[in-house]
């Protein structure tokens, strides 16, 4: 077993923010996208720090965020947070079928272990389907590791 | 060999190699709290200069020869509220023996000034941008989270790094070896 660099390391495990808050997006139909965060156990995102945008297509309206879990923060007061999973529908204004669009998500979150991550921006680029053709597969902003070594 | 055995053999071999190299399965990473860079030269850290909340440049090199505790923090990260009043107390008590705290805030100067006044901050609060997070990564903050603290001894060697709050009991036991 590893007695080299591992010796003297703490038994604390923390995830890189892009894996603690794994962002993905997919097209539901020709004008609706779904942005999703898969949030690792023990981590949470702040509702009021979330921002979504799409380029070059514009959003038809400000996306509606679901109600979060109330966290009684000792210093920030009552704040809403998300754990486990957050899915948000994004409706595009005058989209063009077959157009490549980039979904941009800005978020900020913390780990219950007592650390916070700086705000991060994650993006997914996908092709809008033609009208009536249904949706597309979910695309990960940070693809899962292909092996144990990368 | 049938297919099922082949798959299991591959899993077993890859698993043994991964364990042998000290790697974790999946995406989890280990956080070096102390050890990875302990004993390392702190000159990358001591070589920087950052503005304080009033805009005056402060070079960290001016505190060479002291026991230096550099704390990366931000007002948007609440755990700092636990450790900073303890840092203020330790600075007050042990400053005369050569202890110097320096805060590097990944934050706006306005927010830093406001909080510094609120708790009667008695050590420099420098303003670092997100570049300071990158600096902290090179010092052992592998995931770029806050708070993160580095303890440097009088000879300029890193003796401890801590991701997450550095609570008073642990801080005191580290300082007891150095002052």
PDB file of C-alpha atoms in Angstrom:
ATOM      1  CA  UNK A   1       0.000   0.000   0.000  1.00  0.00           C
ATOM      2  CA  UNK A   2       1.010   3.590  -0.454  1.00  0.00           C
ATOM      3  CA  UNK A   3       3.270   4.735   2.312  1.00  0.00           C
ATOM      4  CA  UNK A   4       4.972   7.348   0.177  1.00  0.00           C
ATOM      5  CA  UNK A   5       3.136  10.590  -0.405  1.00  0.00           C
ATOM      6  CA  UNK A   6      -0.012   9.304   1.278  1.00  0.00           C
ATOM      7  CA  UNK A   7       1.692   9.017   4.675  1.00  0.00           C
ATOM      8  CA  UNK A   8       1.050  12.212   6.580  1.00  0.00           C
ATOM      9  CA  UNK A   9      -1.929  13.172   4.453  1.00  0.00           C
ATOM     10  CA  UNK A  10      -5.142  13.814   6.255  1.00  0.00           C
ATOM     11  CA  UNK A  11      -8.030  11.453   5.835  1.00  0.00           C
ATOM     12  CA  UNK A  12     -10.073  14.282   4.375  1.00  0.00           C
ATOM     13  CA  UNK A  13     -11.531  13.795   0.939  1.00  0.00           C
ATOM     14  CA  UNK A  14     -12.784  16.718  -1.041  1.00  0.00           C
ATOM     15  CA  UNK A  15     -13.926  16.882  -4.607  1.00  0.00           C
ATOM     16  CA  UNK A  16     -12.871  19.339  -7.272  1.00  0.00           C
ATOM     17  CA  UNK A  17     -15.782  21.802  -7.632  1.00  0.00           C
ATOM     18  CA  UNK A  18     -16.641  20.672 -11.165  1.00  0.00           C
ATOM     19  CA  UNK A  19     -17.189  17.148  -9.807  1.00  0.00           C
ATOM     20  CA  UNK A  20     -18.862  18.140  -6.534  1.00  0.00           C
ATOM     21  CA  UNK A  21     -21.315  20.162  -8.643  1.00  0.00           C
ATOM     22  CA  UNK A  22     -21.453  18.225 -11.915  1.00  0.00           C
ATOM     23  CA  UNK A  23     -23.217  20.299 -14.548  1.00  0.00           C
ATOM     24  CA  UNK A  24     -24.944  18.875 -17.619  1.00  0.00           C
ATOM     25  CA  UNK A  25     -27.544  20.034 -20.111  1.00  0.00           C
ATOM     26  CA  UNK A  26     -29.800  18.555 -22.771  1.00  0.00           C
ATOM     27  CA  UNK A  27     -32.381  19.679 -25.269  1.00  0.00           C
ATOM     28  CA  UNK A  28     -35.937  18.670 -24.354  1.00  0.00           C
ATOM     29  CA  UNK A  29     -37.301  19.948 -27.657  1.00  0.00           C
ATOM     30  CA  UNK A  30     -36.431  22.571 -30.276  1.00  0.00           C
ATOM     31  CA  UNK A  31     -36.878  25.498 -27.902  1.00  0.00           C
ATOM     32  CA  UNK A  32     -36.498  24.063 -24.409  1.00  0.00           C
ATOM     33  CA  UNK A  33     -33.302  23.050 -22.666  1.00  0.00           C
ATOM     34  CA  UNK A  34     -32.807  21.432 -19.304  1.00  0.00           C
ATOM     35  CA  UNK A  35     -29.802  22.441 -17.229  1.00  0.00           C
ATOM     36  CA  UNK A  36     -28.934  20.092 -14.401  1.00  0.00           C
ATOM     37  CA  UNK A  37     -26.577  19.907 -11.442  1.00  0.00           C
ATOM     38  CA  UNK A  38     -25.821  16.540  -9.905  1.00  0.00           C
ATOM     39  CA  UNK A  39     -24.616  17.519  -6.446  1.00  0.00           C
ATOM     40  CA  UNK A  40     -22.417  15.093  -4.540  1.00  0.00           C
ATOM     41  CA  UNK A  41     -23.500  13.949  -1.076  1.00  0.00           C
ATOM     42  CA  UNK A  42     -22.237  16.368   1.552  1.00  0.00           C
ATOM     43  CA  UNK A  43     -22.182  19.364  -0.793  1.00  0.00           C
ATOM     44  CA  UNK A  44     -24.708  22.108  -1.504  1.00  0.00           C
ATOM     45  CA  UNK A  45     -25.272  25.018  -3.873  1.00  0.00           C
ATOM     46  CA  UNK A  46     -26.649  28.419  -2.922  1.00  0.00           C
ATOM     47  CA  UNK A  47     -29.891  29.246  -4.761  1.00  0.00           C
ATOM     48  CA  UNK A  48     -29.246  32.995  -4.900  1.00  0.00           C
ATOM     49  CA  UNK A  49     -25.807  32.528  -6.498  1.00  0.00           C
ATOM     50  CA  UNK A  50     -27.120  30.630  -9.528  1.00  0.00           C
ATOM     51  CA  UNK A  51     -27.186  32.254 -12.952  1.00  0.00           C
ATOM     52  CA  UNK A  52     -27.964  30.666 -16.302  1.00  0.00           C
ATOM     53  CA  UNK A  53     -27.526  32.030 -19.795  1.00  0.00           C
ATOM     54  CA  UNK A  54     -27.483  30.688 -23.338  1.00  0.00           C
ATOM     55  CA  UNK A  55     -25.547  31.972 -26.320  1.00  0.00           C
ATOM     56  CA  UNK A  56     -25.999  32.894 -29.102  1.00  0.00           C
ATOM     57  CA  UNK A  57     -29.724  32.183 -28.616  1.00  0.00           C
ATOM     58  CA  UNK A  58     -31.279  34.267 -25.877  1.00  0.00           C
ATOM     59  CA  UNK A  59     -33.542  33.058 -23.097  1.00  0.00           C
ATOM     60  CA  UNK A  60     -37.229  33.889 -23.510  1.00  0.00           C
ATOM     61  CA  UNK A  61     -37.514  34.532 -19.783  1.00  0.00           C
ATOM     62  CA  UNK A  62     -35.548  34.379 -16.581  1.00  0.00           C
ATOM     63  CA  UNK A  63     -35.517  30.685 -15.611  1.00  0.00           C
ATOM     64  CA  UNK A  64     -37.635  29.687 -12.644  1.00  0.00           C
ATOM     65  CA  UNK A  65     -35.568  28.065  -9.937  1.00  0.00           C
ATOM     66  CA  UNK A  66     -37.315  25.518  -7.720  1.00  0.00           C
ATOM     67  CA  UNK A  67     -37.603  26.303  -4.037  1.00  0.00           C
ATOM     68  CA  UNK A  68     -34.491  25.215  -2.199  1.00  0.00           C
ATOM     69  CA  UNK A  69     -33.941  23.626   1.159  1.00  0.00           C
ATOM     70  CA  UNK A  70     -33.844  26.250   3.890  1.00  0.00           C
ATOM     71  CA  UNK A  71     -30.493  26.411   5.619  1.00  0.00           C
ATOM     72  CA  UNK A  72     -30.339  28.376   8.833  1.00  0.00           C
ATOM     73  CA  UNK A  73     -26.929  29.850   8.362  1.00  0.00           C
ATOM     74  CA  UNK A  74     -25.435  31.176  11.566  1.00  0.00           C
ATOM     75  CA  UNK A  75     -24.126  34.249   9.766  1.00  0.00           C
ATOM     76  CA  UNK A  76     -26.080  34.625   6.512  1.00  0.00           C
ATOM     77  CA  UNK A  77     -29.484  33.939   8.080  1.00  0.00           C
ATOM     78  CA  UNK A  78     -32.058  31.839   6.228  1.00  0.00           C
ATOM     79  CA  UNK A  79     -30.717  30.900   2.823  1.00  0.00           C
ATOM     80  CA  UNK A  80     -32.018  28.439   0.252  1.00  0.00           C
ATOM     81  CA  UNK A  81     -29.733  25.666  -0.879  1.00  0.00           C
ATOM     82  CA  UNK A  82     -29.878  22.706  -3.225  1.00  0.00           C
ATOM     83  CA  UNK A  83     -28.601  19.231  -2.574  1.00  0.00           C
ATOM     84  CA  UNK A  84     -28.517  16.023  -4.641  1.00  0.00           C
ATOM     85  CA  UNK A  85     -30.040  17.310  -7.863  1.00  0.00           C
ATOM     86  CA  UNK A  86     -31.233  20.541  -9.391  1.00  0.00           C
ATOM     87  CA  UNK A  87     -32.921  20.690 -12.805  1.00  0.00           C
ATOM     88  CA  UNK A  88     -33.877  23.994 -14.416  1.00  0.00           C
ATOM     89  CA  UNK A  89     -35.789  24.507 -17.658  1.00  0.00           C
ATOM     90  CA  UNK A  90     -34.481  27.132 -20.021  1.00  0.00           C
ATOM     91  CA  UNK A  91     -36.843  28.379 -22.718  1.00  0.00           C
ATOM     92  CA  UNK A  92     -35.174  29.914 -25.755  1.00  0.00           C
ATOM     93  CA  UNK A  93     -36.366  32.997 -27.534  1.00  0.00           C
ATOM     94  CA  UNK A  94     -36.614  32.413 -31.327  1.00  0.00           C
ATOM     95  CA  UNK A  95     -34.228  29.452 -31.579  1.00  0.00           C
ATOM     96  CA  UNK A  96     -32.898  28.134 -34.903  1.00  0.00           C
ATOM     97  CA  UNK A  97     -33.063  24.371 -35.494  1.00  0.00           C
ATOM     98  CA  UNK A  98     -29.623  22.827 -35.864  1.00  0.00           C
ATOM     99  CA  UNK A  99     -27.926  25.795 -34.206  1.00  0.00           C
ATOM    100  CA  UNK A 100     -25.043  25.146 -31.797  1.00  0.00           C
ATOM    101  CA  UNK A 101     -25.766  26.822 -28.472  1.00  0.00           C
ATOM    102  CA  UNK A 102     -23.701  27.133 -25.329  1.00  0.00           C
ATOM    103  CA  UNK A 103     -25.397  26.917 -21.949  1.00  0.00           C
ATOM    104  CA  UNK A 104     -23.495  28.746 -19.241  1.00  0.00           C
ATOM    105  CA  UNK A 105     -24.108  28.129 -15.541  1.00  0.00           C
ATOM    106  CA  UNK A 106     -22.566  30.196 -12.772  1.00  0.00           C
ATOM    107  CA  UNK A 107     -22.795  28.692  -9.310  1.00  0.00           C
ATOM    108  CA  UNK A 108     -21.282  28.749  -5.861  1.00  0.00           C
ATOM    109  CA  UNK A 109     -21.388  26.072  -3.230  1.00  0.00           C
ATOM    110  CA  UNK A 110     -19.817  24.575  -0.146  1.00  0.00           C
ATOM    111  CA  UNK A 111     -19.091  21.230   1.472  1.00  0.00           C
ATOM    112  CA  UNK A 112     -20.499  20.251   4.861  1.00  0.00           C
ATOM    113  CA  UNK A 113     -16.887  19.488   5.794  1.00  0.00           C
ATOM    114  CA  UNK A 114     -16.467  23.262   6.336  1.00  0.00           C
ATOM    115  CA  UNK A 115     -15.047  24.609   3.101  1.00  0.00           C
ATOM    116  CA  UNK A 116     -16.509  26.708   0.301  1.00  0.00           C
ATOM    117  CA  UNK A 117     -15.601  26.921  -3.339  1.00  0.00           C
ATOM    118  CA  UNK A 118     -15.226  30.151  -5.266  1.00  0.00           C
ATOM    119  CA  UNK A 119     -17.962  30.892  -7.808  1.00  0.00           C
ATOM    120  CA  UNK A 120     -17.470  28.721 -10.871  1.00  0.00           C
ATOM    121  CA  UNK A 121     -18.676  28.902 -14.455  1.00  0.00           C
ATOM    122  CA  UNK A 122     -19.461  25.680 -16.322  1.00  0.00           C
ATOM    123  CA  UNK A 123     -20.562  25.401 -19.928  1.00  0.00           C
ATOM    124  CA  UNK A 124     -22.140  22.818 -22.207  1.00  0.00           C
ATOM    125  CA  UNK A 125     -22.434  23.213 -25.969  1.00  0.00           C
ATOM    126  CA  UNK A 126     -25.105  21.266 -27.840  1.00  0.00           C
ATOM    127  CA  UNK A 127     -27.033  21.309 -31.106  1.00  0.00           C
ATOM    128  CA  UNK A 128     -30.692  22.324 -31.056  1.00  0.00           C
ATOM    129  CA  UNK A 129     -32.945  19.645 -32.542  1.00  0.00           C
ATOM    130  CA  UNK A 130     -35.364  20.308 -35.378  1.00  0.00           C
ATOM    131  CA  UNK A 131     -39.000  20.969 -34.489  1.00  0.00           C
ATOM    132  CA  UNK A 132     -40.890  17.791 -33.686  1.00  0.00           C
ATOM    133  CA  UNK A 133     -37.709  15.717 -33.469  1.00  0.00           C
ATOM    134  CA  UNK A 134     -37.744  15.467 -29.678  1.00  0.00           C
ATOM    135  CA  UNK A 135     -34.803  16.091 -27.394  1.00  0.00           C
ATOM    136  CA  UNK A 136     -31.184  15.073 -27.261  1.00  0.00           C
ATOM    137  CA  UNK A 137     -28.848  13.294 -24.874  1.00  0.00           C
ATOM    138  CA  UNK A 138     -27.548  14.977 -21.725  1.00  0.00           C
ATOM    139  CA  UNK A 139     -24.049  16.384 -22.195  1.00  0.00           C
ATOM    140  CA  UNK A 140     -21.687  16.703 -19.244  1.00  0.00           C
ATOM    141  CA  UNK A 141     -19.698  19.888 -18.706  1.00  0.00           C
ATOM    142  CA  UNK A 142     -16.957  17.760 -17.125  1.00  0.00           C
ATOM    143  CA  UNK A 143     -16.988  14.298 -18.676  1.00  0.00           C
ATOM    144  CA  UNK A 144     -16.628  11.400 -16.253  1.00  0.00           C
ATOM    145  CA  UNK A 145     -13.096  10.100 -15.956  1.00  0.00           C
ATOM    146  CA  UNK A 146     -12.361   7.413 -18.510  1.00  0.00           C
ATOM    147  CA  UNK A 147     -10.236   5.435 -16.110  1.00  0.00           C
ATOM    148  CA  UNK A 148      -8.867   5.516 -12.598  1.00  0.00           C
ATOM    149  CA  UNK A 149      -5.726   7.165 -13.858  1.00  0.00           C
ATOM    150  CA  UNK A 150      -6.894  10.442 -15.395  1.00  0.00           C
TER     151      UNK A 150
ATOM    152  CA  UNK B   1     -10.820 -18.509 -20.592  1.00  0.00           C
ATOM    153  CA  UNK B   2     -14.440 -17.526 -20.628  1.00  0.00           C
ATOM    154  CA  UNK B   3     -15.486 -13.917 -20.952  1.00  0.00           C
ATOM    155  CA  UNK B   4     -16.718 -13.484 -17.407  1.00  0.00           C
ATOM    156  CA  UNK B   5     -13.365 -14.610 -15.963  1.00  0.00           C
ATOM    157  CA  UNK B   6     -11.488 -12.274 -18.310  1.00  0.00           C
ATOM    158  CA  UNK B   7     -13.485  -9.278 -17.120  1.00  0.00           C
ATOM    159  CA  UNK B   8     -12.905 -10.128 -13.478  1.00  0.00           C
ATOM    160  CA  UNK B   9      -9.208 -10.649 -14.070  1.00  0.00           C
ATOM    161  CA  UNK B  10      -8.928  -7.204 -15.647  1.00  0.00           C
ATOM    162  CA  UNK B  11     -10.854  -5.653 -12.751  1.00  0.00           C
ATOM    163  CA  UNK B  12      -8.610  -7.386 -10.223  1.00  0.00           C
ATOM    164  CA  UNK B  13      -5.366  -6.387 -11.935  1.00  0.00           C
ATOM    165  CA  UNK B  14      -6.369  -2.769 -12.513  1.00  0.00           C
ATOM    166  CA  UNK B  15      -7.702  -2.544  -8.960  1.00  0.00           C
ATOM    167  CA  UNK B  16      -4.474  -3.908  -7.480  1.00  0.00           C
ATOM    168  CA  UNK B  17      -2.388  -1.459  -9.521  1.00  0.00           C
ATOM    169  CA  UNK B  18      -4.590   1.462  -8.508  1.00  0.00           C
ATOM    170  CA  UNK B  19      -4.407   0.549  -4.827  1.00  0.00           C
ATOM    171  CA  UNK B  20      -0.696  -0.065  -5.051  1.00  0.00           C
ATOM    172  CA  UNK B  21      -0.154   3.414  -6.453  1.00  0.00           C
ATOM    173  CA  UNK B  22      -2.122   4.931  -3.634  1.00  0.00           C
ATOM    174  CA  UNK B  23      -4.855   6.149  -5.974  1.00  0.00           C
ATOM    175  CA  UNK B  24      -8.467   6.331  -5.011  1.00  0.00           C
ATOM    176  CA  UNK B  25     -11.181   4.799  -7.103  1.00  0.00           C
ATOM    177  CA  UNK B  26     -13.459   7.142  -8.950  1.00  0.00           C
ATOM    178  CA  UNK B  27     -13.186  10.859  -8.631  1.00  0.00           C
ATOM    179  CA  UNK B  28     -12.387  11.375  -4.984  1.00  0.00           C
ATOM    180  CA  UNK B  29      -9.182  13.154  -4.200  1.00  0.00           C
ATOM    181  CA  UNK B  30      -7.145  13.375  -1.049  1.00  0.00           C
ATOM    182  CA  UNK B  31      -6.527  16.706   0.507  1.00  0.00           C
ATOM    183  CA  UNK B  32      -3.034  17.270   1.792  1.00  0.00           C
ATOM    184  CA  UNK B  33      -3.651  18.810   5.172  1.00  0.00           C
ATOM    185  CA  UNK B  34      -0.065  18.500   6.212  1.00  0.00           C
ATOM    186  CA  UNK B  35       2.714  16.517   4.725  1.00  0.00           C
ATOM    187  CA  UNK B  36       2.628  17.091   0.995  1.00  0.00           C
ATOM    188  CA  UNK B  37       4.279  20.472   1.149  1.00  0.00           C
ATOM    189  CA  UNK B  38       5.346  20.428   4.783  1.00  0.00           C
ATOM    190  CA  UNK B  39       9.024  21.253   4.887  1.00  0.00           C
ATOM    191  CA  UNK B  40       8.779  22.897   1.485  1.00  0.00           C
ATOM    192  CA  UNK B  41      10.318  26.251   0.820  1.00  0.00           C
ATOM    193  CA  UNK B  42       7.736  29.040   1.230  1.00  0.00           C
ATOM    194  CA  UNK B  43       9.540  31.466  -1.076  1.00  0.00           C
ATOM    195  CA  UNK B  44       6.724  31.403  -3.680  1.00  0.00           C
ATOM    196  CA  UNK B  45       4.420  32.680  -0.971  1.00  0.00           C
ATOM    197  CA  UNK B  46       6.918  35.042   0.652  1.00  0.00           C
ATOM    198  CA  UNK B  47       7.710  36.539  -2.753  1.00  0.00           C
ATOM    199  CA  UNK B  48       4.259  38.026  -3.325  1.00  0.00           C
ATOM    200  CA  UNK B  49       2.965  41.524  -2.641  1.00  0.00           C
ATOM    201  CA  UNK B  50      -0.729  42.392  -2.475  1.00  0.00           C
ATOM    202  CA  UNK B  51      -2.692  45.541  -1.664  1.00  0.00           C
ATOM    203  CA  UNK B  52      -4.414  45.842   1.691  1.00  0.00           C
ATOM    204  CA  UNK B  53      -8.036  47.015   1.963  1.00  0.00           C
ATOM    205  CA  UNK B  54      -6.881  50.644   1.686  1.00  0.00           C
ATOM    206  CA  UNK B  55      -4.858  49.932  -1.469  1.00  0.00           C
ATOM    207  CA  UNK B  56      -1.374  49.996   0.065  1.00  0.00           C
ATOM    208  CA  UNK B  57       0.964  47.295  -1.295  1.00  0.00           C
ATOM    209  CA  UNK B  58       2.332  44.916   1.320  1.00  0.00           C
ATOM    210  CA  UNK B  59       5.125  42.462   0.537  1.00  0.00           C
ATOM    211  CA  UNK B  60       4.993  39.238   2.527  1.00  0.00           C
ATOM    212  CA  UNK B  61       8.807  39.240   2.612  1.00  0.00           C
ATOM    213  CA  UNK B  62       8.651  41.939   5.313  1.00  0.00           C
ATOM    214  CA  UNK B  63       7.601  39.222   7.810  1.00  0.00           C
ATOM    215  CA  UNK B  64      10.490  36.869   7.051  1.00  0.00           C
ATOM    216  CA  UNK B  65      12.006  35.588  10.282  1.00  0.00           C
ATOM    217  CA  UNK B  66       8.651  35.515  12.051  1.00  0.00           C
ATOM    218  CA  UNK B  67       6.329  32.571  12.468  1.00  0.00           C
ATOM    219  CA  UNK B  68       3.884  33.427   9.713  1.00  0.00           C
ATOM    220  CA  UNK B  69       0.301  32.179   9.487  1.00  0.00           C
ATOM    221  CA  UNK B  70      -1.190  33.015   6.086  1.00  0.00           C
ATOM    222  CA  UNK B  71      -4.941  32.539   5.907  1.00  0.00           C
ATOM    223  CA  UNK B  72      -6.782  32.532   2.560  1.00  0.00           C
ATOM    224  CA  UNK B  73     -10.407  33.463   3.219  1.00  0.00           C
ATOM    225  CA  UNK B  74     -13.507  35.218   1.869  1.00  0.00           C
ATOM    226  CA  UNK B  75     -16.606  36.772   3.396  1.00  0.00           C
ATOM    227  CA  UNK B  76     -18.733  34.535   1.140  1.00  0.00           C
ATOM    228  CA  UNK B  77     -17.316  31.484   2.895  1.00  0.00           C
ATOM    229  CA  UNK B  78     -18.764  31.361   6.408  1.00  0.00           C
ATOM    230  CA  UNK B  79     -16.249  29.060   8.150  1.00  0.00           C
ATOM    231  CA  UNK B  80     -13.917  32.069   8.391  1.00  0.00           C
ATOM    232  CA  UNK B  81     -16.259  33.457  11.026  1.00  0.00           C
ATOM    233  CA  UNK B  82     -15.216  30.659  13.352  1.00  0.00           C
ATOM    234  CA  UNK B  83     -11.483  30.857  12.964  1.00  0.00           C
ATOM    235  CA  UNK B  84     -10.764  34.562  12.499  1.00  0.00           C
ATOM    236  CA  UNK B  85     -11.760  35.736  16.010  1.00  0.00           C
ATOM    237  CA  UNK B  86      -9.432  32.997  17.309  1.00  0.00           C
ATOM    238  CA  UNK B  87      -6.659  34.283  15.048  1.00  0.00           C
ATOM    239  CA  UNK B  88      -7.189  37.778  16.429  1.00  0.00           C
ATOM    240  CA  UNK B  89      -6.828  36.441  19.979  1.00  0.00           C
ATOM    241  CA  UNK B  90      -3.691  34.464  19.100  1.00  0.00           C
ATOM    242  CA  UNK B  91      -2.124  37.483  17.348  1.00  0.00           C
ATOM    243  CA  UNK B  92      -2.841  39.612  20.384  1.00  0.00           C
ATOM    244  CA  UNK B  93      -1.386  37.085  22.786  1.00  0.00           C
ATOM    245  CA  UNK B  94       1.609  35.780  20.821  1.00  0.00           C
ATOM    246  CA  UNK B  95       2.535  38.641  18.476  1.00  0.00           C
ATOM    247  CA  UNK B  96       5.277  39.811  20.822  1.00  0.00           C
ATOM    248  CA  UNK B  97       6.872  36.362  20.630  1.00  0.00           C
ATOM    249  CA  UNK B  98       7.208  36.611  16.861  1.00  0.00           C
ATOM    250  CA  UNK B  99       3.844  35.412  15.554  1.00  0.00           C
ATOM    251  CA  UNK B 100       2.415  37.197  12.539  1.00  0.00           C
ATOM    252  CA  UNK B 101      -0.947  36.440  10.917  1.00  0.00           C
ATOM    253  CA  UNK B 102      -1.665  37.651   7.392  1.00  0.00           C
ATOM    254  CA  UNK B 103      -5.079  37.281   5.785  1.00  0.00           C
ATOM    255  CA  UNK B 104      -5.462  37.044   2.015  1.00  0.00           C
ATOM    256  CA  UNK B 105      -9.095  37.689   1.113  1.00  0.00           C
ATOM    257  CA  UNK B 106     -10.534  36.468  -2.163  1.00  0.00           C
ATOM    258  CA  UNK B 107     -13.020  39.272  -1.919  1.00  0.00           C
ATOM    259  CA  UNK B 108     -13.899  42.943  -2.381  1.00  0.00           C
ATOM    260  CA  UNK B 109     -11.988  45.497  -0.325  1.00  0.00           C
ATOM    261  CA  UNK B 110     -15.286  46.988   0.956  1.00  0.00           C
ATOM    262  CA  UNK B 111     -16.475  43.725   2.459  1.00  0.00           C
ATOM    263  CA  UNK B 112     -13.065  43.057   3.967  1.00  0.00           C
ATOM    264  CA  UNK B 113     -12.941  46.532   5.562  1.00  0.00           C
ATOM    265  CA  UNK B 114     -16.407  46.068   7.007  1.00  0.00           C
ATOM    266  CA  UNK B 115     -15.619  42.702   8.569  1.00  0.00           C
ATOM    267  CA  UNK B 116     -12.190  43.827   9.790  1.00  0.00           C
ATOM    268  CA  UNK B 117     -13.855  46.683  11.664  1.00  0.00           C
ATOM    269  CA  UNK B 118     -16.532  44.357  13.029  1.00  0.00           C
ATOM    270  CA  UNK B 119     -14.077  41.976  14.713  1.00  0.00           C
ATOM    271  CA  UNK B 120     -11.263  44.447  15.415  1.00  0.00           C
ATOM    272  CA  UNK B 121      -8.860  42.718  13.055  1.00  0.00           C
ATOM    273  CA  UNK B 122      -5.316  43.230  14.371  1.00  0.00           C
ATOM    274  CA  UNK B 123      -3.318  41.790  11.474  1.00  0.00           C
ATOM    275  CA  UNK B 124      -3.025  42.718   7.783  1.00  0.00           C
ATOM    276  CA  UNK B 125      -5.954  41.831   5.541  1.00  0.00           C
ATOM    277  CA  UNK B 126      -4.644  41.741   1.992  1.00  0.00           C
ATOM    278  CA  UNK B 127      -6.883  41.596  -1.053  1.00  0.00           C
ATOM    279  CA  UNK B 128      -6.112  38.769  -3.428  1.00  0.00           C
ATOM    280  CA  UNK B 129      -8.036  38.016  -6.606  1.00  0.00           C
ATOM    281  CA  UNK B 130      -8.801  34.565  -7.886  1.00  0.00           C
ATOM    282  CA  UNK B 131      -5.084  34.385  -8.715  1.00  0.00           C
ATOM    283  CA  UNK B 132      -4.552  33.894  -4.985  1.00  0.00           C
ATOM    284  CA  UNK B 133      -6.637  30.712  -5.142  1.00  0.00           C
ATOM    285  CA  UNK B 134      -4.243  29.486  -7.824  1.00  0.00           C
ATOM    286  CA  UNK B 135      -1.320  30.393  -5.583  1.00  0.00           C
ATOM    287  CA  UNK B 136      -2.920  28.415  -2.747  1.00  0.00           C
ATOM    288  CA  UNK B 137      -3.233  25.407  -5.058  1.00  0.00           C
ATOM    289  CA  UNK B 138       0.538  25.375  -5.481  1.00  0.00           C
ATOM    290  CA  UNK B 139       0.825  25.370  -1.680  1.00  0.00           C
ATOM    291  CA  UNK B 140      -1.293  22.250  -1.259  1.00  0.00           C
ATOM    292  CA  UNK B 141      -4.894  23.488  -1.623  1.00  0.00           C
ATOM    293  CA  UNK B 142      -5.565  20.851  -4.245  1.00  0.00           C
ATOM    294  CA  UNK B 143      -9.265  21.615  -4.806  1.00  0.00           C
ATOM    295  CA  UNK B 144      -9.038  25.409  -4.562  1.00  0.00           C
ATOM    296  CA  UNK B 145     -11.480  25.761  -1.655  1.00  0.00           C
ATOM    297  CA  UNK B 146     -11.535  28.115   1.339  1.00  0.00           C
ATOM    298  CA  UNK B 147     -10.549  28.687   4.065  1.00  0.00           C
ATOM    299  CA  UNK B 148      -6.967  27.536   3.559  1.00  0.00           C
ATOM    300  CA  UNK B 149      -4.107  28.276   5.925  1.00  0.00           C
ATOM    301  CA  UNK B 150      -0.339  27.928   5.630  1.00  0.00           C
ATOM    302  CA  UNK B 151       2.019  28.061   8.616  1.00  0.00           C
ATOM    303  CA  UNK B 152       5.608  29.107   7.839  1.00  0.00           C
ATOM    304  CA  UNK B 153       8.410  28.806  10.376  1.00  0.00           C
ATOM    305  CA  UNK B 154      11.103  31.403  11.092  1.00  0.00           C
ATOM    306  CA  UNK B 155      13.432  29.862   8.524  1.00  0.00           C
ATOM    307  CA  UNK B 156      10.851  30.191   5.731  1.00  0.00           C
ATOM    308  CA  UNK B 157       9.778  26.557   5.583  1.00  0.00           C
ATOM    309  CA  UNK B 158       6.139  25.504   5.355  1.00  0.00           C
ATOM    310  CA  UNK B 159       5.346  23.455   8.440  1.00  0.00           C
ATOM    311  CA  UNK B 160       1.591  23.044   8.108  1.00  0.00           C
ATOM    312  CA  UNK B 161      -1.174  23.531   5.573  1.00  0.00           C
ATOM    313  CA  UNK B 162      -4.832  23.289   6.448  1.00  0.00           C
ATOM    314  CA  UNK B 163      -7.874  23.201   4.228  1.00  0.00           C
ATOM    315  CA  UNK B 164     -10.991  24.061   6.230  1.00  0.00           C
ATOM    316  CA  UNK B 165     -11.041  25.928   9.536  1.00  0.00           C
ATOM    317  CA  UNK B 166      -7.853  25.776  11.594  1.00  0.00           C
ATOM    318  CA  UNK B 167      -9.305  25.635  15.062  1.00  0.00           C
ATOM    319  CA  UNK B 168      -7.673  27.064  18.136  1.00  0.00           C
ATOM    320  CA  UNK B 169      -6.487  23.835  19.805  1.00  0.00           C
ATOM    321  CA  UNK B 170      -4.714  22.658  16.677  1.00  0.00           C
ATOM    322  CA  UNK B 171      -3.316  26.105  15.928  1.00  0.00           C
ATOM    323  CA  UNK B 172      -1.917  26.390  19.468  1.00  0.00           C
ATOM    324  CA  UNK B 173      -0.273  22.968  19.306  1.00  0.00           C
ATOM    325  CA  UNK B 174       1.437  23.877  16.024  1.00  0.00           C
ATOM    326  CA  UNK B 175       2.554  27.285  17.323  1.00  0.00           C
ATOM    327  CA  UNK B 176       3.884  25.749  20.546  1.00  0.00           C
ATOM    328  CA  UNK B 177       6.538  23.965  18.472  1.00  0.00           C
ATOM    329  CA  UNK B 178       7.568  27.126  16.641  1.00  0.00           C
ATOM    330  CA  UNK B 179       7.547  30.042  19.080  1.00  0.00           C
TER     331      UNK B 179
END
